[in-house]
Structures are given as C-alpha cells and as structure tokens.
Amino acid sequence: MTEEMSGAEMVIRALADQGVKHLFGYPGGAVLPIYDAIFAQDKVQHILVRHEQGAVHAAEGYARSTGKVGCVLVTSGPGATNAVTGLTDALMDSIPIVCITGQVPTHLIGNDAFQECDTVGITRPCTKHNYLVKRIEDLPRVLHEAFYIASSGRPGPVVVDIPKDIQFAKGVYSKPKDFPHTGYKPKLKGDIDKIKQAIELMAHAKRPLFYTGGGVINSGKHASDLLRELVKLTGFPVTSTLMGLGAFPAADPQWMGMLGMHGTLEANMAMHDCDVMICIGARFDDRITGRLDAFSPGSKKIHVDIDASSINKNVKVDVGIVGDCAHVLEDMVRLWRSGAKHPDKKALGDWWKQIDKWRSRKSLAYRRSNEVIKPQYAIQRLYELTKDRDTYITTEVGQHQMWAAQFYNFQEPNRWMTSGGLGTMGYGLPASVGVQLAHPKSLVIDIAGEASVLMTMQEISTAVQYRLPVKIFIINNKYMGMVRQWQELLHGGRYSESYSEALPDFVKLAEAYHAHGIRCEKPGDLDHAIKEMIDVDKPVLFDCVVDPKENCFPMIPSGRAHNEMILGDAAESLDSAITEAGKVMV
Amino acid sequence: MNAPTTSHYPAAPTAQKAESHTLSVLVDNEPGVLARVIGLFSGRGYNIESLTVSETEHAKHLSLITVVTTGTPMVIEQIKNQLDRLVPVHRVVDMTLSGRSIERELAMVKVKGKGDSRVEALRLADAFRARVIDATTESFVFEITGKSDKIEQFVALMLPLGLVEVSRTGIAAIARGPEGM
Ligand SMILES: Cc1cc2nc3c(=O)[nH]c(=O)nc-3n(C[C@H](O)[C@H](O)[C@H](O)COP(=O)(O)OP(=O)(O)OC[C@H]3O[C@@H](n4cnc5c(N)ncnc54)[C@H](O)[C@@H]3O)c2cc1C
Ligand SMILES: Cc1ncc(C[n+]2csc(CCOP(=O)(O)OP(=O)(O)O)c2C)c(N)n1
Ligand SMILES: [Mg+2]
C-alpha cells in the first residue's frame, strides 16, 4: 500500500503505523512542518516538555516501563544538542528510543546556517545508529528501520535527522511491512552446544549463583518468568545489578539483594567465593567487578548476552552464549528438566549455610532515630505504604538512588527506572512523566535528591499541564550526598562544593508550579505525610528532610575486591565478616 | 597490590602482550560509514596502524575496509565484536587468525641524487622489483608492491641514497583459496 504525502506527514504516519501513541517534543524552526502534521491528526499525541533532555528521559521512562519504543521530536541545533545527554543515557542503559531531529535544508548543510549543527556527527557515538535523510524516497524506509534497530537485539537510541526541505518534499509513503530487514539481524537463539556446556557446569556446581542484569528486563516479561523458573528448579541463589532489579522478586528466599559497589555483603561475598557464576544479561560493569584481578577468582563463568561485544569485554568467561535471555533461558530450563545429573545437595546446602551467615551480618542495617528522618527509613516507609499498590519508581542519581535500590523491594520487572550507566542527575523527574503517561492509573514516584531534581525541575510544569500526578519524593539531605560521602571517606572530609547552598523552598516551588507541596521533618509525621502524597490527585513535590550526614553502606571502595567491603557501624562487626570470609576463600 | 582508593574507577589492568591483526570489514557503501569505523577506534582507544577503504562491488553498494590494529587477544576480540555491532557492517574477518591471507601494499618512493648513489638506487630498485614511474636527471619515483616489511626494507635502503618522500597505500588483504568473504 503506497500513498503520496509530504515528508512531514510521513513522519507522523510512520509513527502511527509503528503504534506510537505519545511523542515527547519541543518545537523550533527546523521541525515546523512536522508540527503542522501533528496539528492535523489525533493518532499521535504530542507531549510538550520544557527542555529536550527532559523529552528523552520521559521517552526512556515510557520505554522502560512498557517495553515499547519511546519517541522524541526536537528541532535542529540547540534542540539536538540538548537531547544528547538523554541519548547517551539511553545508549548506556540499552533503552529503545527513536529521536527525530529537524535539520537545516539540504542545500544549507555545511554552511553554518542558523541553528545548524552536525547532528549525525555529534550523535554518532551516543546512538546505536543514526541517519541523515537527504532524499524523500529514503524517508519511509529509514523511519521504519529506525524502529526496528532501536527495539531489536540490544536496544538503544536511534536518531533520524530530517532537513526541512525533505519535510516539505512530496513522496510516496510505504508501510512497515514493505521493507524486508537486510543486513542487521541480531541472533536470538543461543548456540545449543554452549548451552549444554553451561548446564553441565551448573550440574556439577558446589557454590553456584545467578548474577542477572538489565538484559533480562530488555528481553521482556517472559524472560523474568523463565528466570524465576530456572532459579526455582536449580535452588541456586540469585543476585542482580541495579538495572536488573525486579526481574527476580525481592521477597523470595533465594534473593540475596543487589550486588556491586553498594550491594549487600551476601551478594558480593557469594560473587567472590562462588565456583560457578551464571551471568544472564549483565555486563560486568566496574561498579560490579571492583578490582578486576581479584574478581571472583575461583569461579567458572557463564555469560548470556545478546551483544557479543559484552562477552569477554572486562572479564574473561568460560562459556559465552550470544543470544536473547528469554530464548536461552528457555533452552536452559528444558535441558535442566531433562538432565540426569543434578548438583550435590550437600554442597549446595553448605553454600546456603554460608550465605545465611553473611546475611546475618545485616549489611544494610542503619542506626534508627526518633529525632531525624533517616533516609533509609524514609524509603522503607515509602515501600511499606505503596507496596500493595500498582507502583512505579524512578530515581535521580546519588545516595538516594542507592538507598532506593536497597530498600524498595521490587517484585516485578519494568517497575524500576533509574539511570545506571551514565548516572544522569535529572533523569528521574522527566522519566516519571513518561511512566505516568504510559500508566495513567498507576502510582508513579520519583525518589529524588534535592540537588539532582533541580537539574530538570522544570518538567514538573509538563506534569501539571498534562495532569500527570507524579510524586517527587525528595530525600533532602542538603548535600550532594554521594559526593560528600566520597569526600568524607576518601578526601579527608574536605567538603569542596558539595553543600546544597541556597535551596529553594520546595513547598512554595510546588505551589508556584500549581503542583502540591509537602514538607516532612519528623519520623513520627512521615507515614501521614506519605499518605497525603499518595492521596493528592496532582503532581506533588515532597520535601523529606533527612539526616544530612548519613552515608550509604555497604560500600566497596573503587579498585577494591568484593571481600574488602566497608559496612556501616550498625551492621554486625566487619572484622569478623572478613575473617569469616577469609576462611572460605582458601 | 591495592589500587589507589581515591579514584572512582578500578586501576588499569597490567599490560599484556599486544599482537598485530589485519581485519577485513565489509560495509555498506554509504555516507558516514568510514566515520563510524574511525570513530569507534578513536572513541574506544584502539590503535589503527593502517587503514584502506575502497568500493568493491559497485552494484551491491559494498566497500571493503582493511584495518591493521594492535592489541591483546582480548582487545582484538572486542574490536571485532564492536565493529560487527555497527549497523552498516556486514562482516568482519580476522585475516591474521584465519592464517590463510595475502597482504600487499603499494608505495611510491621518491629519491633524489646524482652519480654513484643514483646508480645504486636503480640497482637496488631492480633487486626489489620496483618500477621507475617518473624520472628527471636528478630524481626517480619508484613504484613498489609487496608485504609491508619488504617496503620498509626498501625505504630504509633508499634513505642514505637521497630519499625525499614516500607515499604508501596501506595494506590490502585477501584470503587464499576459492572462497570469498
Ligand atoms: C551512583 C551509582 C552507583 C551505582 N552502584 C551500583 C551498584 O552498587 N551495583 C550495581 O549493580 N550497579 C550500580 N550502578 C549501575 C552501574 O553503573 C551499571 O549501570 C549497572 O551495573 C549495569 O547493569 P547491567 O550489568 O545489568 O547492564 P545493563 O546496562 O542493563 O546492560 C544489559 C546487558 O544485557 C545485554 N542485553 C540487552 N538486551 C538483552 C537481551 N534481550 N538478551 C540478552 N542480553 C541482553 C546487553 O547487551 C548488556 O550487556 C551504579 C550507578 C550509579 C549512578
Ligand atoms: C549531571 C550530573 N552531574 C554530576 C554528577 C555527579 N554526581 C553524582 S551523585 C551527585 C550528587 C547528587 O546529589 P543529590 O541529588 O542531592 O543526591 P544525594 O546523593 O544527596 O542523595 C553528583 C554531583 C552526576 N551524576 N550527574
Ligand atoms: Mg542530596
């Protein structure tokens, strides 16, 4: 089926044919024809953000919470450069985004025209792929290909840069199915011989564990279901990265908590001491491995990843399986069920006893207070008061993000939206806008830091405009807490520029935006205030004033091994934990 | 040995032995594809020792990039996987690993001199099967093809005889035997 129309109309038509319902954008000279096309239809709703970075983060939240592609439209020059942080964020965290950028007319490209920038040049290293469309005949194919590339294999952002004359030009539109996908074909099925080798290793394991990551979320709900099945069948313990939280339920007894720099003692010690590590859709990030030459020295490693370049990048593995998590997990479950050999029950029992010993150190424990709100307590209460609701959590970046990961117990995938790889302060508020739009009836909360949230605060205005009742729960410690913590522990307590001086009054700020403001300063008032936040059918800025000096523990200082973890003073003595660990290390 | 703890990042790994590999990369012949490949190398800190690009089959819109790079075996594997991940890349073949490839380079070498050194330059060119492609009463331009080390040896010999400049194409490689990429 073909039809003649303008390039601008093709853009909106292609989005509609790709099933896009919402488009986050900001207008400007180089995209006005597309805005005209938006005006003339009602299939795709445009959401006007307040900054292009916010548009991309909102699209990321939308994408991560639905599994669909998030869509963005920005103008040339500053519109495109403002989108760069969001695009980089989406690339690092494997989020499917299609971002359409306007460009100056083709005959002006290269002439330093008004609001010209080399968008494909600037975004080449921060996209999975990008296009500059110079002929109207290419536009339909490129638009559909952009969706395919963004969402298949390892997802990522794709930019389509469209000069203004191409938006005006008339051409023949074609539907998605008219383009066979050539060239780029990600491999979904894993090599069955490798999977058999993996199963063999697992069957002989004495101290096994699953180390899972964002790839399980990317792979879809089915992958989480299969992971749960395999974990149950094997009886092995499981830990996850920050990006993978929710794929396996935190309430399950086989769950050890998050691993890595701010992970639990049991997860990190188990990583260090295991004999078979089964990594599913995680990428051996440096927040996980710590000191590479001391990373899980005695284990055989299995790695399932859809991107061959993730395998053997940081850590050499014994069995690398290139494939999609759900596909490979399905084979693993089948082979495990039909396999004759199963692990040594006694060894596995001893392993669990060891893990329970580590657990008994209570590495997440903190000193409670009746005077000031402890940030951990705030998140625990938030969890208790929202866990029975249909809740989605986003975060900013810093200590509050780590406490959210540690204390908000995720039971389902796609409920947790955070900037892991790039660590972008200012992600959470716009992301919550995107999530709320995708899930209008759900409770959407941004667990924020007072410094981060100011980076994209203006998006609260977007939330108000579209009546999106997002809850911005600010853990206000009056510091860039994560920076302060590093300065305290590693730079002799020289708190250079990390105090949040001259903060706004968040309650008044909320009112200025026609949102609802709440401040809470006492632990005793917290539950009531959180309930109020939930009940208000409006965007809320919640100023939760917490202990300014609290540190986030456990912590593995960079460049240290997993068994060189620092615990908080409320946890059971660190020294005994290390000696205990030393014994089993051999 | 503990890494310094004041960094946000782990310490650099201890150096392993680097190897030189020749990679043949078949790509769509479209604008920007070379920028993607070069950007990948500079962005991720890989070395480029030699790089040649040329269209191979016009009708299929394909180009072949031959790149010589160095790195530890793990880095070489990364480079191949990273290249393979670029959307316009169709295939990446490690010519060094396959062990059955032929590599050639062409160089044009300008030598200036009179008298004995001029005669000597001609004599050596003959021994290396280099052709004279330009001559004046005081200079020659030689064309030489072969493996890189042959060219390097020839250039080294020309140095005392009045070497002015060298223009090299970089390495092109192809597999032996009947099969294509
Ligand atoms: C302040 C701060 C502190 C942090 N501390 C920690 C910490 O303590 N612990 C922690 O875990 N993280 C921490 N992080 C996050 C960390 O930086 C990384 O973002 C995170 O660890 C990466 O998670 P991942 O390995 O699951 O990979 P992701 O970035 O989610 O990548 C997913 C991997 O799965 C693959 N994949 C994608 N789709 C599929 C599919 N369908 N099938 C198979 N494979 C697929 C991809 O190729 C990729 O290799 C922190 C971040 C910040 C900002
Ligand atoms: C855009 C950006 N700039 C700088 C940083 C470095 N950084 C990481 S955490 C942090 C402090 C965050 O402070 P706040 O939002 O108050 O969170 P807290 O750690 O206090 O919970 C900073 C500056 C970053 N991650 N992102
Ligand atoms: Mg703070």
PDB file of N, CA and C in Angstrom, chain B residues 37-99:
ATOM      1  N   VAL B  37      33.510   3.824  11.629  1.00  0.00           N
ATOM      2  CA  VAL B  37      34.593   2.890  11.943  1.00  0.00           C
ATOM      3  C   VAL B  37      35.729   3.631  12.644  1.00  0.00           C
ATOM      4  N   ILE B  38      36.105   4.769  12.098  1.00  0.00           N
ATOM      5  CA  ILE B  38      37.216   5.519  12.696  1.00  0.00           C
ATOM      6  C   ILE B  38      36.818   6.036  14.075  1.00  0.00           C
ATOM      7  N   GLY B  39      35.564   6.509  14.190  1.00  0.00           N
ATOM      8  CA  GLY B  39      35.068   7.000  15.474  1.00  0.00           C
ATOM      9  C   GLY B  39      35.110   5.906  16.536  1.00  0.00           C
ATOM     10  N   LEU B  40      34.798   4.697  16.120  1.00  0.00           N
ATOM     11  CA  LEU B  40      34.849   3.561  17.052  1.00  0.00           C
ATOM     12  C   LEU B  40      36.276   3.375  17.568  1.00  0.00           C
ATOM     13  N   PHE B  41      37.239   3.417  16.655  1.00  0.00           N
ATOM     14  CA  PHE B  41      38.631   3.212  17.068  1.00  0.00           C
ATOM     15  C   PHE B  41      39.108   4.336  17.975  1.00  0.00           C
ATOM     16  N   SER B  42      38.822   5.591  17.609  1.00  0.00           N
ATOM     17  CA  SER B  42      39.327   6.680  18.452  1.00  0.00           C
ATOM     18  C   SER B  42      38.542   6.735  19.762  1.00  0.00           C
ATOM     19  N   GLY B  43      37.219   6.529  19.686  1.00  0.00           N
ATOM     20  CA  GLY B  43      36.377   6.614  20.879  1.00  0.00           C
ATOM     21  C   GLY B  43      36.719   5.571  21.915  1.00  0.00           C
ATOM     22  N   ARG B  44      37.092   4.380  21.460  1.00  0.00           N
ATOM     23  CA  ARG B  44      37.375   3.313  22.426  1.00  0.00           C
ATOM     24  C   ARG B  44      38.869   3.114  22.640  1.00  0.00           C
ATOM     25  N   GLY B  45      39.657   3.983  22.053  1.00  0.00           N
ATOM     26  CA  GLY B  45      41.097   3.944  22.315  1.00  0.00           C
ATOM     27  C   GLY B  45      41.824   2.779  21.663  1.00  0.00           C
ATOM     28  N   TYR B  46      41.322   2.300  20.543  1.00  0.00           N
ATOM     29  CA  TYR B  46      42.049   1.242  19.833  1.00  0.00           C
ATOM     30  C   TYR B  46      43.056   1.884  18.875  1.00  0.00           C
ATOM     31  N   ASN B  47      44.074   1.107  18.495  1.00  0.00           N
ATOM     32  CA  ASN B  47      45.091   1.614  17.561  1.00  0.00           C
ATOM     33  C   ASN B  47      44.700   1.352  16.120  1.00  0.00           C
ATOM     34  N   ILE B  48      45.042   2.279  15.245  1.00  0.00           N
ATOM     35  CA  ILE B  48      44.973   1.993  13.809  1.00  0.00           C
ATOM     36  C   ILE B  48      46.393   2.127  13.283  1.00  0.00           C
ATOM     37  N   GLU B  49      46.930   1.029  12.726  1.00  0.00           N
ATOM     38  CA  GLU B  49      48.279   1.114  12.156  1.00  0.00           C
ATOM     39  C   GLU B  49      48.193   1.372  10.664  1.00  0.00           C
ATOM     40  N   SER B  50      47.146   0.822  10.051  1.00  0.00           N
ATOM     41  CA  SER B  50      46.976   1.030   8.618  1.00  0.00           C
ATOM     42  C   SER B  50      45.500   0.893   8.332  1.00  0.00           C
ATOM     43  N   LEU B  51      45.019   1.683   7.364  1.00  0.00           N
ATOM     44  CA  LEU B  51      43.592   1.637   7.045  1.00  0.00           C
ATOM     45  C   LEU B  51      43.426   1.915   5.557  1.00  0.00           C
ATOM     46  N   THR B  52      42.764   1.037   4.879  1.00  0.00           N
ATOM     47  CA  THR B  52      42.449   1.298   3.467  1.00  0.00           C
ATOM     48  C   THR B  52      40.962   1.071   3.257  1.00  0.00           C
ATOM     49  N   VAL B  53      40.377   1.854   2.388  1.00  0.00           N
ATOM     50  CA  VAL B  53      38.958   1.721   2.093  1.00  0.00           C
ATOM     51  C   VAL B  53      38.780   1.844   0.602  1.00  0.00           C
ATOM     52  N   SER B  54      37.925   0.995   0.071  1.00  0.00           N
ATOM     53  CA  SER B  54      37.575   1.192  -1.321  1.00  0.00           C
ATOM     54  C   SER B  54      36.319   0.427  -1.642  1.00  0.00           C
ATOM     55  N   GLU B  55      35.584   0.951  -2.592  1.00  0.00           N
ATOM     56  CA  GLU B  55      34.391   0.245  -3.047  1.00  0.00           C
ATOM     57  C   GLU B  55      34.833  -1.083  -3.657  1.00  0.00           C
ATOM     58  N   THR B  56      34.060  -2.131  -3.412  1.00  0.00           N
ATOM     59  CA  THR B  56      34.418  -3.412  -4.028  1.00  0.00           C
ATOM     60  C   THR B  56      33.485  -3.712  -5.178  1.00  0.00           C
ATOM     61  N   GLU B  57      32.185  -3.799  -4.899  1.00  0.00           N
ATOM     62  CA  GLU B  57      31.253  -4.098  -5.987  1.00  0.00           C
ATOM     63  C   GLU B  57      30.259  -2.964  -6.069  1.00  0.00           C
ATOM     64  N   HIS B  58      30.343  -2.214  -7.134  1.00  0.00           N
ATOM     65  CA  HIS B  58      29.503  -1.042  -7.271  1.00  0.00           C
ATOM     66  C   HIS B  58      28.013  -1.409  -7.189  1.00  0.00           C
ATOM     67  N   ALA B  59      27.647  -2.483  -7.894  1.00  0.00           N
ATOM     68  CA  ALA B  59      26.229  -2.841  -7.985  1.00  0.00           C
ATOM     69  C   ALA B  59      25.650  -3.191  -6.612  1.00  0.00           C
ATOM     70  N   LYS B  60      26.489  -3.778  -5.749  1.00  0.00           N
ATOM     71  CA  LYS B  60      25.984  -4.188  -4.430  1.00  0.00           C
ATOM     72  C   LYS B  60      26.155  -3.096  -3.380  1.00  0.00           C
ATOM     73  N   HIS B  61      26.720  -1.970  -3.742  1.00  0.00           N
ATOM     74  CA  HIS B  61      26.969  -0.872  -2.800  1.00  0.00           C
ATOM     75  C   HIS B  61      27.771  -1.329  -1.601  1.00  0.00           C
ATOM     76  N   LEU B  62      28.821  -2.102  -1.878  1.00  0.00           N
ATOM     77  CA  LEU B  62      29.644  -2.579  -0.768  1.00  0.00           C
ATOM     78  C   LEU B  62      31.046  -2.005  -0.863  1.00  0.00           C
ATOM     79  N   SER B  63      31.622  -1.738   0.300  1.00  0.00           N
ATOM     80  CA  SER B  63      33.020  -1.330   0.355  1.00  0.00           C
ATOM     81  C   SER B  63      33.765  -2.276   1.278  1.00  0.00           C
ATOM     82  N   LEU B  64      35.072  -2.355   1.042  1.00  0.00           N
ATOM     83  CA  LEU B  64      35.903  -3.171   1.915  1.00  0.00           C
ATOM     84  C   LEU B  64      36.871  -2.250   2.652  1.00  0.00           C
ATOM     85  N   ILE B  65      36.872  -2.394   3.965  1.00  0.00           N
ATOM     86  CA  ILE B  65      37.838  -1.654   4.779  1.00  0.00           C
ATOM     87  C   ILE B  65      38.842  -2.670   5.307  1.00  0.00           C
ATOM     88  N   THR B  66      40.120  -2.400   5.087  1.00  0.00           N
ATOM     89  CA  THR B  66      41.141  -3.272   5.661  1.00  0.00           C
ATOM     90  C   THR B  66      41.859  -2.455   6.722  1.00  0.00           C
ATOM     91  N   VAL B  67      41.835  -2.974   7.925  1.00  0.00           N
ATOM     92  CA  VAL B  67      42.457  -2.217   9.007  1.00  0.00           C
ATOM     93  C   VAL B  67      43.441  -3.111   9.752  1.00  0.00           C
ATOM     94  N   VAL B  68      44.614  -2.554   9.981  1.00  0.00           N
ATOM     95  CA  VAL B  68      45.615  -3.267  10.769  1.00  0.00           C
ATOM     96  C   VAL B  68      45.645  -2.601  12.136  1.00  0.00           C
ATOM     97  N   THR B  69      45.500  -3.421  13.169  1.00  0.00           N
ATOM     98  CA  THR B  69      45.407  -2.880  14.524  1.00  0.00           C
ATOM     99  C   THR B  69      46.244  -3.729  15.470  1.00  0.00           C
ATOM    100  N   THR B  70      46.578  -3.172  16.623  1.00  0.00           N
ATOM    101  CA  THR B  70      47.288  -3.972  17.621  1.00  0.00           C
ATOM    102  C   THR B  70      46.506  -3.978  18.927  1.00  0.00           C
ATOM    103  N   GLY B  71      46.666  -5.051  19.658  1.00  0.00           N
ATOM    104  CA  GLY B  71      46.020  -5.155  20.964  1.00  0.00           C
ATOM    105  C   GLY B  71      46.243  -6.543  21.528  1.00  0.00           C
ATOM    106  N   THR B  72      45.890  -6.695  22.807  1.00  0.00           N
ATOM    107  CA  THR B  72      45.960  -8.023  23.407  1.00  0.00           C
ATOM    108  C   THR B  72      44.871  -8.865  22.752  1.00  0.00           C
ATOM    109  N   PRO B  73      44.952 -10.188  22.853  1.00  0.00           N
ATOM    110  CA  PRO B  73      43.917 -11.019  22.230  1.00  0.00           C
ATOM    111  C   PRO B  73      42.506 -10.615  22.666  1.00  0.00           C
ATOM    112  N   MET B  74      42.335 -10.219  23.947  1.00  0.00           N
ATOM    113  CA  MET B  74      41.010  -9.823  24.428  1.00  0.00           C
ATOM    114  C   MET B  74      40.561  -8.528  23.743  1.00  0.00           C
ATOM    115  N   VAL B  75      41.483  -7.612  23.569  1.00  0.00           N
ATOM    116  CA  VAL B  75      41.143  -6.348  22.909  1.00  0.00           C
ATOM    117  C   VAL B  75      40.822  -6.588  21.432  1.00  0.00           C
ATOM    118  N   ILE B  76      41.597  -7.436  20.795  1.00  0.00           N
ATOM    119  CA  ILE B  76      41.329  -7.745  19.376  1.00  0.00           C
ATOM    120  C   ILE B  76      39.921  -8.345  19.236  1.00  0.00           C
ATOM    121  N   GLU B  77      39.556  -9.224  20.153  1.00  0.00           N
ATOM    122  CA  GLU B  77      38.216  -9.815  20.099  1.00  0.00           C
ATOM    123  C   GLU B  77      37.156  -8.721  20.277  1.00  0.00           C
ATOM    124  N   GLN B  78      37.409  -7.801  21.211  1.00  0.00           N
ATOM    125  CA  GLN B  78      36.497  -6.663  21.421  1.00  0.00           C
ATOM    126  C   GLN B  78      36.340  -5.843  20.148  1.00  0.00           C
ATOM    127  N   ILE B  79      37.478  -5.544  19.516  1.00  0.00           N
ATOM    128  CA  ILE B  79      37.447  -4.700  18.308  1.00  0.00           C
ATOM    129  C   ILE B  79      36.559  -5.362  17.260  1.00  0.00           C
ATOM    130  N   LYS B  80      36.737  -6.654  17.078  1.00  0.00           N
ATOM    131  CA  LYS B  80      35.935  -7.362  16.067  1.00  0.00           C
ATOM    132  C   LYS B  80      34.456  -7.308  16.422  1.00  0.00           C
ATOM    133  N   ASN B  81      34.145  -7.550  17.683  1.00  0.00           N
ATOM    134  CA  ASN B  81      32.743  -7.532  18.100  1.00  0.00           C
ATOM    135  C   ASN B  81      32.145  -6.133  18.018  1.00  0.00           C
ATOM    136  N   GLN B  82      32.942  -5.147  18.362  1.00  0.00           N
ATOM    137  CA  GLN B  82      32.438  -3.769  18.283  1.00  0.00           C
ATOM    138  C   GLN B  82      32.181  -3.375  16.835  1.00  0.00           C
ATOM    139  N   LEU B  83      33.077  -3.792  15.947  1.00  0.00           N
ATOM    140  CA  LEU B  83      32.873  -3.491  14.519  1.00  0.00           C
ATOM    141  C   LEU B  83      31.601  -4.179  14.020  1.00  0.00           C
ATOM    142  N   ASP B  84      31.458  -5.407  14.407  1.00  0.00           N
ATOM    143  CA  ASP B  84      30.326  -6.213  13.957  1.00  0.00           C
ATOM    144  C   ASP B  84      28.985  -5.608  14.392  1.00  0.00           C
ATOM    145  N   ARG B  85      29.023  -4.857  15.469  1.00  0.00           N
ATOM    146  CA  ARG B  85      27.840  -4.269  16.056  1.00  0.00           C
ATOM    147  C   ARG B  85      27.352  -3.051  15.283  1.00  0.00           C
ATOM    148  N   LEU B  86      28.249  -2.427  14.493  1.00  0.00           N
ATOM    149  CA  LEU B  86      27.838  -1.260  13.716  1.00  0.00           C
ATOM    150  C   LEU B  86      26.823  -1.725  12.679  1.00  0.00           C
ATOM    151  N   VAL B  87      25.754  -0.979  12.556  1.00  0.00           N
ATOM    152  CA  VAL B  87      24.656  -1.418  11.691  1.00  0.00           C
ATOM    153  C   VAL B  87      25.088  -1.607  10.227  1.00  0.00           C
ATOM    154  N   PRO B  88      25.876  -0.702   9.627  1.00  0.00           N
ATOM    155  CA  PRO B  88      26.239  -0.910   8.218  1.00  0.00           C
ATOM    156  C   PRO B  88      27.336  -1.950   7.981  1.00  0.00           C
ATOM    157  N   VAL B  89      27.850  -2.570   9.039  1.00  0.00           N
ATOM    158  CA  VAL B  89      28.899  -3.578   8.849  1.00  0.00           C
ATOM    159  C   VAL B  89      28.270  -4.938   8.575  1.00  0.00           C
ATOM    160  N   HIS B  90      28.670  -5.563   7.464  1.00  0.00           N
ATOM    161  CA  HIS B  90      28.131  -6.881   7.129  1.00  0.00           C
ATOM    162  C   HIS B  90      28.968  -8.008   7.705  1.00  0.00           C
ATOM    163  N   ARG B  91      30.295  -7.901   7.546  1.00  0.00           N
ATOM    164  CA  ARG B  91      31.142  -8.980   8.031  1.00  0.00           C
ATOM    165  C   ARG B  91      32.473  -8.447   8.505  1.00  0.00           C
ATOM    166  N   VAL B  92      33.032  -9.136   9.482  1.00  0.00           N
ATOM    167  CA  VAL B  92      34.380  -8.809   9.939  1.00  0.00           C
ATOM    168  C   VAL B  92      35.170 -10.103   9.903  1.00  0.00           C
ATOM    169  N   VAL B  93      36.276 -10.113   9.178  1.00  0.00           N
ATOM    170  CA  VAL B  93      37.110 -11.319   9.129  1.00  0.00           C
ATOM    171  C   VAL B  93      38.506 -10.964   9.624  1.00  0.00           C
ATOM    172  N   ASP B  94      38.974 -11.782  10.568  1.00  0.00           N
ATOM    173  CA  ASP B  94      40.323 -11.580  11.088  1.00  0.00           C
ATOM    174  C   ASP B  94      41.283 -12.330  10.181  1.00  0.00           C
ATOM    175  N   MET B  95      41.946 -11.619   9.284  1.00  0.00           N
ATOM    176  CA  MET B  95      42.825 -12.247   8.304  1.00  0.00           C
ATOM    177  C   MET B  95      44.028 -12.890   8.981  1.00  0.00           C
ATOM    178  N   THR B  96      44.454 -12.334  10.091  1.00  0.00           N
ATOM    179  CA  THR B  96      45.616 -12.879  10.788  1.00  0.00           C
ATOM    180  C   THR B  96      45.267 -14.212  11.439  1.00  0.00           C
ATOM    181  N   LEU B  97      44.077 -14.289  12.035  1.00  0.00           N
ATOM    182  CA  LEU B  97      43.677 -15.537  12.696  1.00  0.00           C
ATOM    183  C   LEU B  97      43.429 -16.631  11.690  1.00  0.00           C
ATOM    184  N   SER B  98      42.769 -16.288  10.577  1.00  0.00           N
ATOM    185  CA  SER B  98      42.463 -17.324   9.594  1.00  0.00           C
ATOM    186  C   SER B  98      43.767 -17.864   9.020  1.00  0.00           C
ATOM    187  N   GLY B  99      44.852 -17.071   9.074  1.00  0.00           N
ATOM    188  CA  GLY B  99      46.175 -17.580   8.731  1.00  0.00           C
ATOM    189  C   GLY B  99      46.373 -17.896   7.263  1.00  0.00           C
TER     190      GLY B  99
END
